[in-house]
Coordinates of C-alpha atoms in Angstrom, one line a residue:
X1 CA 52.2 -37.1 293.6
X2 CA 53.8 -37.8 297.2
X3 CA 57.0 -39.6 297.6
X4 CA 57.5 -42.7 299.6
X5 CA 60.0 -40.7 302.3
X6 CA 56.3 -38.6 302.9
X7 CA 54.4 -41.9 303.3
X8 CA 57.3 -43.3 306.1
X9 CA 58.0 -40.3 308.1
X10 CA 54.0 -39.5 308.3
X11 CA 53.3 -43.3 309.5
X12 CA 56.2 -43.2 312.0
X13 CA 54.5 -40.5 313.8
X14 CA 51.1 -41.7 314.0
X15 CA 51.9 -45.1 314.3
X16 CA 50.8 -47.4 311.4
X17 CA 47.3 -48.4 313.0
X18 CA 46.3 -45.0 312.6
X19 CA 47.4 -44.5 309.1
X20 CA 45.4 -45.4 306.1
X21 CA 46.1 -45.2 302.2
X22 CA 43.4 -47.9 301.9
X23 CA 40.2 -47.0 299.3
X24 CA 37.5 -47.8 302.0
X25 CA 39.0 -45.4 304.6
X26 CA 40.4 -43.0 302.1
X27 CA 36.3 -42.7 300.7
X28 CA 35.5 -42.2 304.0
X29 CA 37.5 -39.4 305.2
X30 CA 36.9 -37.0 301.2
X31 CA 33.4 -36.1 302.4
X32 CA 31.7 -35.2 304.9
X33 CA 27.5 -34.3 305.1
X34 CA 27.4 -31.9 302.3
X35 CA 27.0 -33.0 299.0
X36 CA 30.6 -32.5 298.1
X37 CA 33.3 -35.0 297.5
X38 CA 37.0 -35.1 297.2
X39 CA 39.8 -37.4 296.7
X40 CA 42.8 -37.4 299.6
X41 CA 46.4 -39.6 299.5
X42 CA 46.6 -40.4 303.1
X43 CA 44.8 -39.6 306.3
X44 CA 45.8 -40.3 309.9
X45 CA 44.8 -39.9 313.6
X46 CA 47.5 -38.8 315.8
X47 CA 46.7 -38.9 319.4
X48 CA 48.9 -36.2 320.9
X49 CA 49.7 -32.6 320.6
X50 CA 52.7 -33.1 319.6
X51 CA 51.8 -35.8 317.2
X52 CA 49.3 -33.2 315.3
X53 CA 52.8 -30.7 315.4
X54 CA 54.5 -32.9 314.2
X55 CA 52.1 -33.9 311.0
X56 CA 51.9 -30.5 310.7
X57 CA 55.3 -29.3 310.3
X58 CA 55.9 -32.1 307.9
X59 CA 53.2 -30.8 305.9
X60 CA 53.5 -27.3 305.9
X61 CA 57.4 -28.6 305.0
X62 CA 56.8 -30.6 302.3
X63 CA 54.1 -28.2 300.7
X64 CA 51.6 -30.8 301.4
X65 CA 47.8 -29.8 301.6
X66 CA 46.5 -31.2 305.0
X67 CA 42.8 -30.8 306.0
X68 CA 41.6 -31.2 309.2
X69 CA 38.2 -33.0 310.5
X70 CA 35.9 -33.7 313.1
X71 CA 32.8 -35.6 313.3
X72 CA 32.4 -34.4 309.3
X73 CA 28.6 -33.5 310.2
X74 CA 29.3 -30.1 307.9
X75 CA 26.7 -28.8 306.0
X76 CA 29.4 -26.8 302.9
X77 CA 31.7 -28.9 303.0
X78 CA 34.7 -27.2 305.4
X79 CA 36.4 -31.0 306.0
X80 CA 36.4 -31.9 302.1
X81 CA 39.9 -32.6 301.1
X82 CA 39.7 -30.7 297.5
X83 CA 43.7 -30.5 297.1
X84 CA 44.3 -33.8 298.1
X85 CA 47.2 -34.4 300.3
X86 CA 46.7 -35.2 304.4
X87 CA 43.2 -35.5 306.1
X88 CA 44.0 -35.2 309.9
X89 CA 41.0 -36.7 311.8
X90 CA 40.6 -35.3 315.3
X91 CA 38.6 -38.8 316.4
X92 CA 40.9 -40.0 319.0
X93 CA 40.5 -36.0 321.0
X94 CA 37.1 -37.3 323.4
X95 CA 38.8 -36.7 326.5
X96 CA 37.0 -34.2 329.1
X97 CA 39.9 -32.8 330.9
X98 CA 38.2 -31.3 333.8
X99 CA 34.1 -29.7 334.6
X100 CA 35.6 -27.2 337.0
X101 CA 32.8 -26.2 339.2
X102 CA 34.2 -23.5 340.9
X103 CA 35.3 -21.1 337.7
X104 CA 31.8 -22.6 335.8
X105 CA 34.0 -23.7 332.8
X106 CA 35.2 -27.2 330.9
X107 CA 38.2 -28.3 329.2
X108 CA 37.8 -30.5 326.5
X109 CA 39.3 -31.9 323.9
X110 CA 38.1 -31.4 320.6
X111 CA 36.2 -34.8 319.6
X112 CA 34.2 -34.6 322.5
X113 CA 30.0 -34.9 321.3
X114 CA 28.4 -31.4 322.0
X115 CA 25.4 -34.0 323.7
X116 CA 27.3 -35.9 325.2
X117 CA 28.8 -32.8 327.2
X118 CA 25.8 -31.0 327.2
X119 CA 24.9 -34.3 329.7
X120 CA 27.9 -34.5 331.5
X121 CA 27.6 -30.7 332.5
X122 CA 23.4 -30.7 333.9
X123 CA 24.6 -33.7 335.8
X124 CA 26.0 -31.5 338.0
X125 CA 23.5 -28.2 337.6
X126 CA 25.6 -26.9 334.4
X127 CA 24.3 -25.7 331.5
X128 CA 26.2 -25.5 328.0
X129 CA 24.0 -23.9 325.8
X130 CA 24.9 -23.8 322.2
X131 CA 22.8 -26.5 321.0
X132 CA 23.0 -27.4 316.9
X133 CA 20.7 -29.6 315.3
X134 CA 23.7 -31.9 314.9
X135 CA 24.2 -31.9 318.6
X136 CA 24.3 -35.9 319.4
X137 CA 27.0 -36.3 316.2
X138 CA 28.8 -33.4 316.3
X139 CA 31.8 -32.4 318.4
X140 CA 32.9 -29.0 320.0
X141 CA 36.4 -28.5 317.9
X142 CA 33.7 -28.5 314.6
X143 CA 31.9 -26.4 316.7
X144 CA 33.7 -24.1 317.6
X145 CA 35.6 -24.2 313.5
X146 CA 32.4 -23.3 312.5
X147 CA 30.9 -21.2 315.5
X148 CA 28.1 -23.2 315.1
X149 CA 24.3 -21.7 317.0
X150 CA 21.5 -23.7 317.3
X151 CA 17.6 -22.9 318.9
X152 CA 18.6 -21.1 322.0
X153 CA 21.2 -18.6 320.0
X154 CA 18.7 -16.2 320.6
X155 CA 19.0 -16.0 324.0
X156 CA 22.0 -18.0 324.8
X157 CA 24.2 -17.0 322.0
X158 CA 26.4 -18.7 320.0
X159 CA 29.6 -21.1 320.4
X160 CA 32.0 -18.2 320.0
X161 CA 30.0 -16.9 323.4
X162 CA 31.4 -19.8 325.3
X163 CA 34.9 -20.3 324.2
X164 CA 37.3 -18.4 326.9
X165 CA 40.2 -20.2 325.4
X166 CA 41.9 -22.8 322.9
X167 CA 44.9 -24.8 322.3
X168 CA 45.9 -25.0 318.9
X169 CA 48.4 -25.7 316.8
X170 CA 49.8 -23.6 313.3
X171 CA 50.2 -24.9 309.9
X172 CA 53.4 -24.6 310.7
X173 CA 53.8 -26.9 313.1
X174 CA 54.0 -24.0 316.7
X175 CA 51.6 -25.1 319.6
X176 CA 50.3 -21.7 320.8
X177 CA 47.9 -21.2 323.8
X178 CA 44.9 -18.0 323.3
X179 CA 42.7 -16.8 326.3
X180 CA 42.3 -18.9 329.5
X181 CA 40.3 -19.2 332.5
X182 CA 39.1 -15.7 333.4
X183 CA 36.1 -13.8 331.5
X184 CA 38.0 -11.1 331.4
X185 CA 41.5 -10.9 329.3
X186 CA 42.5 -8.1 327.4
X187 CA 46.2 -8.9 326.9
X188 CA 46.8 -8.6 323.3
X189 CA 44.9 -9.9 320.6
X190 CA 42.2 -11.8 320.2
X191 CA 43.7 -14.6 318.7
X192 CA 40.6 -17.0 320.5
X193 CA 37.7 -15.4 318.8
X194 CA 39.7 -15.2 315.6
X195 CA 40.2 -18.8 315.7
X196 CA 36.5 -19.3 316.4
X197 CA 34.8 -19.4 313.2
X198 CA 37.9 -19.4 310.9
X199 CA 36.4 -23.2 309.6
X200 CA 40.1 -24.9 310.0
X201 CA 42.1 -22.6 308.2
X202 CA 43.8 -21.4 310.6
X203 CA 44.5 -23.4 312.9
X204 CA 44.1 -26.6 314.3
X205 CA 41.8 -26.8 317.5
X206 CA 43.7 -29.6 320.1
X207 CA 42.0 -28.4 323.4
X208 CA 39.3 -26.2 324.1
X209 CA 38.2 -23.4 327.3
X210 CA 34.6 -23.4 327.5
X211 CA 32.3 -20.8 329.7
X212 CA 29.4 -22.7 331.3
X213 CA 26.5 -21.3 333.5
X214 CA 24.4 -22.5 336.1
X215 CA 21.5 -24.9 334.5
X216 CA 18.1 -23.4 334.5
X217 CA 15.6 -25.0 337.3
X218 CA 12.5 -25.1 335.3
X219 CA 11.7 -25.1 331.7
X220 CA 8.4 -26.0 329.3
X221 CA 7.7 -25.5 325.6
X222 CA 4.5 -24.8 324.3
X223 CA 3.5 -25.1 320.2
X224 CA 0.9 -23.1 318.3
X225 CA -0.3 -23.6 315.1
X226 CA -1.0 -20.4 312.6
X227 CA -3.3 -20.3 309.1
X228 CA -0.1 -18.2 308.0
X229 CA 3.5 -17.5 308.2
X230 CA 2.3 -13.6 308.8
X231 CA 0.3 -14.5 311.8
X232 CA 3.2 -16.6 313.4
X233 CA 5.9 -13.7 312.9
X234 CA 3.5 -11.1 314.4
X235 CA 3.1 -13.5 317.6
X236 CA 7.1 -13.3 317.7
X237 CA 6.5 -9.0 317.2
X238 CA 4.8 -9.3 320.5
X239 CA 6.7 -11.7 322.5
X240 CA 9.5 -9.1 321.3
X241 CA 7.3 -6.0 322.6
X242 CA 6.7 -7.9 325.8
X243 CA 10.5 -7.8 326.2
X244 CA 9.8 -11.6 326.4
X245 CA 13.0 -13.5 325.7
X246 CA 12.4 -17.4 324.7
X247 CA 15.7 -19.9 325.3
X248 CA 14.6 -21.6 321.8
X249 CA 11.9 -20.0 319.4
X250 CA 11.8 -22.3 315.8
X251 CA 9.6 -21.8 312.9
X252 CA 8.2 -24.2 310.5
X253 CA 6.6 -23.8 307.3
X254 CA 4.0 -26.3 305.9
X255 CA 6.1 -27.5 303.0
X256 CA 8.2 -28.9 306.5
X257 CA 5.0 -30.1 308.3
X258 CA 3.3 -32.0 305.5
X259 CA 7.3 -33.9 304.7
X260 CA 7.1 -35.1 308.6
X261 CA 3.0 -36.2 308.6
X262 CA 3.9 -38.4 305.1
X263 CA 7.4 -39.6 306.5
X264 CA 5.9 -40.5 310.1
X265 CA 2.1 -41.2 308.5
X266 CA 1.4 -39.3 311.5
X267 CA -0.3 -35.7 311.4
X268 CA -0.6 -34.7 315.2
X269 CA 2.6 -33.5 315.6
X270 CA 0.6 -30.9 313.6
X271 CA -2.8 -30.5 312.4
X272 CA -3.9 -30.7 308.8
X273 CA -3.6 -26.9 307.2
X274 CA -1.4 -25.1 309.4
X275 CA 0.8 -23.3 307.0
X276 CA 3.4 -22.4 310.5
X277 CA 4.4 -23.9 314.0
X278 CA 6.3 -22.4 316.2
X279 CA 8.4 -24.2 319.1
X280 CA 8.7 -21.9 322.5
X281 CA 10.7 -23.0 324.8
X282 CA 10.9 -21.1 328.2
X283 CA 13.3 -21.4 330.6
X284 CA 14.6 -20.3 334.5
X285 CA 12.5 -20.3 338.2
X286 CA 9.5 -22.3 338.1
X287 CA 7.2 -19.3 339.1
X288 CA 8.9 -17.1 335.8
X289 CA 8.6 -20.2 333.5
X290 CA 4.8 -20.4 334.5
X291 CA 4.1 -16.6 334.0
X292 CA 6.2 -16.1 330.9
X293 CA 4.6 -19.2 329.0
X294 CA 1.4 -17.9 330.0
X295 CA 2.7 -14.7 328.3
X296 CA 3.1 -16.4 324.7
X297 CA 0.4 -18.5 324.7
X298 CA -1.4 -15.2 325.2
X299 CA 0.7 -13.7 322.4
X300 CA 0.1 -16.5 320.1
X301 CA -3.0 -16.2 320.8
X302 CA -3.6 -12.6 320.2
X303 CA -1.7 -12.8 316.8
X304 CA -4.3 -15.6 315.8
X305 CA -3.2 -19.3 316.9
X306 CA -5.5 -21.8 315.8
X307 CA -4.1 -24.0 318.7
X308 CA -1.7 -23.6 321.7
X309 CA -0.2 -26.5 323.4
X310 CA 2.1 -26.5 326.6
X311 CA 3.8 -29.5 327.9
X312 CA 3.1 -30.3 331.4
X313 CA 6.6 -33.0 332.0
X314 CA 9.2 -33.8 330.1
X315 CA 8.2 -36.4 328.1
X316 CA 5.3 -34.0 326.9
X317 CA 7.8 -31.2 325.8
X318 CA 10.0 -34.1 324.3
X319 CA 7.1 -35.0 322.2
X320 CA 6.3 -31.3 321.3
X321 CA 10.0 -31.0 320.0
X322 CA 10.1 -34.3 317.8
X323 CA 8.6 -32.2 314.7
X324 CA 11.9 -30.4 314.4
X325 CA 13.8 -33.5 315.0
X326 CA 11.9 -35.5 312.2
X327 CA 12.5 -32.7 309.2
X328 CA 15.7 -33.0 308.3
X329 CA 15.0 -37.4 307.5
X330 CA 11.6 -36.3 306.5
X331 CA 12.7 -33.9 303.4
X332 CA 14.6 -36.8 301.8
X333 CA 10.9 -37.6 301.3
X334 CA 10.1 -34.9 298.1
X335 CA 13.2 -35.7 296.9
X336 CA 16.9 -36.9 296.6
X337 CA 18.5 -33.6 296.8
X338 CA 18.6 -30.9 299.4
X339 CA 20.2 -27.7 299.3
X340 CA 20.1 -26.6 301.9
X341 CA 21.5 -22.7 302.8
X342 CA 21.3 -20.9 306.4
X343 CA 20.3 -17.3 305.3
X344 CA 19.9 -15.0 308.4
X345 CA 18.4 -11.9 308.2
X346 CA 17.0 -9.5 311.0
X347 CA 13.9 -10.1 312.4
X348 CA 12.1 -7.4 310.9
X349 CA 13.0 -9.3 307.4
X350 CA 11.6 -12.1 308.0
X351 CA 8.1 -11.6 306.7
X352 CA 9.9 -10.2 304.2
X353 CA 12.3 -12.9 303.5
X354 CA 9.6 -15.7 303.5
X355 CA 7.1 -13.5 300.8
X356 CA 10.4 -13.7 298.5
X357 CA 10.6 -17.6 298.9
X358 CA 6.8 -17.8 297.5
X359 CA 8.3 -15.8 294.9
X360 CA 11.2 -18.2 293.8
X361 CA 8.7 -21.1 294.8
X362 CA 6.4 -19.6 292.1
X363 CA 8.8 -18.2 289.5
X364 CA 11.2 -20.9 289.1
X365 CA 8.5 -24.2 289.5
X366 CA 10.4 -24.9 293.1
X367 CA 9.8 -26.6 296.3
X368 CA 11.5 -24.7 298.9
X369 CA 11.0 -25.9 302.5
X370 CA 11.8 -23.6 305.3
X371 CA 12.2 -23.5 309.3
X372 CA 14.6 -22.0 311.6
X373 CA 15.7 -20.2 314.7
X374 CA 12.9 -17.1 314.2
X375 CA 14.8 -16.0 317.0
X376 CA 17.8 -14.8 315.9
X377 CA 16.6 -14.7 311.8
X378 CA 18.7 -17.7 311.0
X379 CA 16.2 -19.6 308.1
X380 CA 17.1 -22.8 306.9
X381 CA 16.2 -22.7 303.3
X382 CA 15.8 -26.4 301.8
X383 CA 15.5 -26.5 297.9
X384 CA 14.2 -29.8 297.1
X385 CA 15.4 -31.0 293.6
X386 CA 16.1 -34.4 291.2
X387 CA 19.4 -34.1 290.6
X388 CA 19.2 -35.6 287.8
X389 CA 16.7 -33.2 286.1
X390 CA 19.1 -30.9 284.8
X391 CA 17.1 -28.0 284.5
X392 CA 15.4 -28.3 287.9
X393 CA 19.5 -28.5 288.9
X394 CA 19.6 -25.0 287.0
X395 CA 16.6 -23.4 287.7
X396 CA 17.7 -24.4 291.4
X397 CA 21.4 -22.5 291.0
X398 CA 19.4 -19.8 289.6
X399 CA 17.1 -19.4 292.6
X400 CA 20.2 -19.8 295.0
X401 CA 21.7 -16.7 294.0
X402 CA 18.4 -14.6 294.1
X403 CA 18.0 -15.7 297.2
X404 CA 21.5 -14.8 298.6
X405 CA 20.4 -11.3 297.0
X406 CA 17.3 -11.1 298.4
X407 CA 19.4 -11.4 301.7
X408 CA 21.9 -9.2 301.8
X409 CA 19.2 -6.6 300.4
X410 CA 17.8 -7.0 303.6
X411 CA 21.1 -6.4 305.9
X412 CA 21.6 -10.2 306.2
X413 CA 23.6 -12.5 305.9
X414 CA 24.1 -15.4 303.8
X415 CA 25.3 -18.0 306.4
X416 CA 24.2 -18.0 309.9
X417 CA 25.5 -21.3 311.2
X418 CA 27.3 -23.4 308.5
X419 CA 29.9 -21.6 307.0
X420 CA 31.1 -20.8 303.9
X421 CA 33.2 -23.6 303.1
X422 CA 33.5 -24.6 299.4
X423 CA 29.7 -24.5 299.0
X424 CA 29.8 -20.6 299.5
X425 CA 32.9 -19.7 298.6
X426 CA 31.7 -18.2 295.1
X427 CA 29.1 -15.8 297.0
X428 CA 31.4 -14.9 299.5
X429 CA 31.7 -10.8 297.7
X430 CA 28.0 -10.7 297.7
X431 CA 29.1 -9.6 301.1
X432 CA 32.0 -8.8 302.0
X433 CA 33.9 -5.8 300.4
X434 CA 37.3 -6.2 298.4
X435 CA 38.9 -4.8 301.3
X436 CA 37.7 -7.3 303.8
X437 CA 38.1 -9.7 302.0
X438 CA 41.7 -8.5 301.2
X439 CA 42.3 -8.1 304.5
X440 CA 41.3 -11.8 305.4
X441 CA 43.8 -13.4 303.0
X442 CA 46.5 -11.7 304.9
X443 CA 45.6 -13.2 307.8
X444 CA 45.1 -16.4 306.5
X445 CA 48.9 -15.9 305.1
X446 CA 50.0 -15.0 308.6
X447 CA 48.8 -17.7 310.4
X448 CA 49.5 -19.8 307.3
X449 CA 52.5 -18.7 305.0
X450 CA 52.6 -21.1 302.7
X451 CA 48.5 -22.0 302.1
X452 CA 48.4 -25.6 303.5
X453 CA 45.7 -25.4 305.8
X454 CA 42.4 -26.6 304.3
X455 CA 43.0 -24.7 301.0
X456 CA 40.6 -23.8 298.7
X457 CA 37.5 -22.8 301.5
X458 CA 35.9 -19.7 302.5
X459 CA 38.1 -18.1 299.6
X460 CA 37.2 -18.2 296.1
X461 CA 40.0 -19.6 294.0
X462 CA 41.3 -18.1 290.6

């Protein structure tokens, strides 16, 4: 039980209007987009770095768990407070502090919405490539904490490739600055990259310096449909052999397409009988885009595409991408529970992965819908079940374990962009050795000696 004195001190730091103990507020702050639900004693919304540091220091001195959250759009329970204590919401840190056109960088606070930042920098001819599917809801701080990816990762990389520096508060209350405004920096350990992707377990991010690049002058999207997954993969292989690196390359399977058609009552986004659909976007100069789009079409036709559509303007481009945006809400038509895994394998293993997933469907009598970023081998495997069907839940857990085992065998990873969080902590040892996990735990101890910051995440608890 937390003391009245603790609550009083906490309220004094953030002010009464940013201090919450009512049931309605605590319910919101105890969950994220995953199916996990935690418990929290109090939630606070600081506005300054000083307030963040004071809250962290108080929690550390009192040995009270502290969980930090942004928009709560994570899929692995990273922002779920499973040991109670304090939830610190960064929702008031919403400023774009600077767009530096000369140095090609942006300085932002952690709760700037990713899509808003993209639109802001594109307004001055610059480009921030990382594009998670939740870009219009997720925030930069969460993207950094999870090292978010997205369709454009194949060509442009993920969030870690664009973070130049951070301002962060340690669990003990010290404020540290890592990296800076320069591309080159080899002074000391790269603490920036260590904090990126650490899932809120090492430090509290309060400011981010992001690298920007010039906005591509032109872009074009193509949609190709196939009668098999194999044919779609062959098209991708053909593109790579031609040394074409699309800005984005998405694969959607028949189960997902059928769900979208049912949800929208519209078959025009993918013809009936389509077993696989590729969305491929190329960008660059206008001349280069035209040439690459023609090569993409040729590679798809050569691989057996039944139809290839090319966008000629932004409206047509947005319509082609619509099928991808509608997948998540559409899958709710299939079942009430979606067990969503973002596994990743080398591109050479994609066909084998899909063959194995078909085996899982048959062996465990499950509906499994797949889509994802085929360019970098990151496939979202969605096991769809009725949560009230205990036997189906049991079969899904067996399939989940088999999936992870196969992914590791294919030299892939059990998480490409969602992180480990709470949902995958028990599987960590499948991919990482005991020695590697021990080293990570020692790093955690160095940053957080009392273990108060986001406890119970990444590492399985005894």
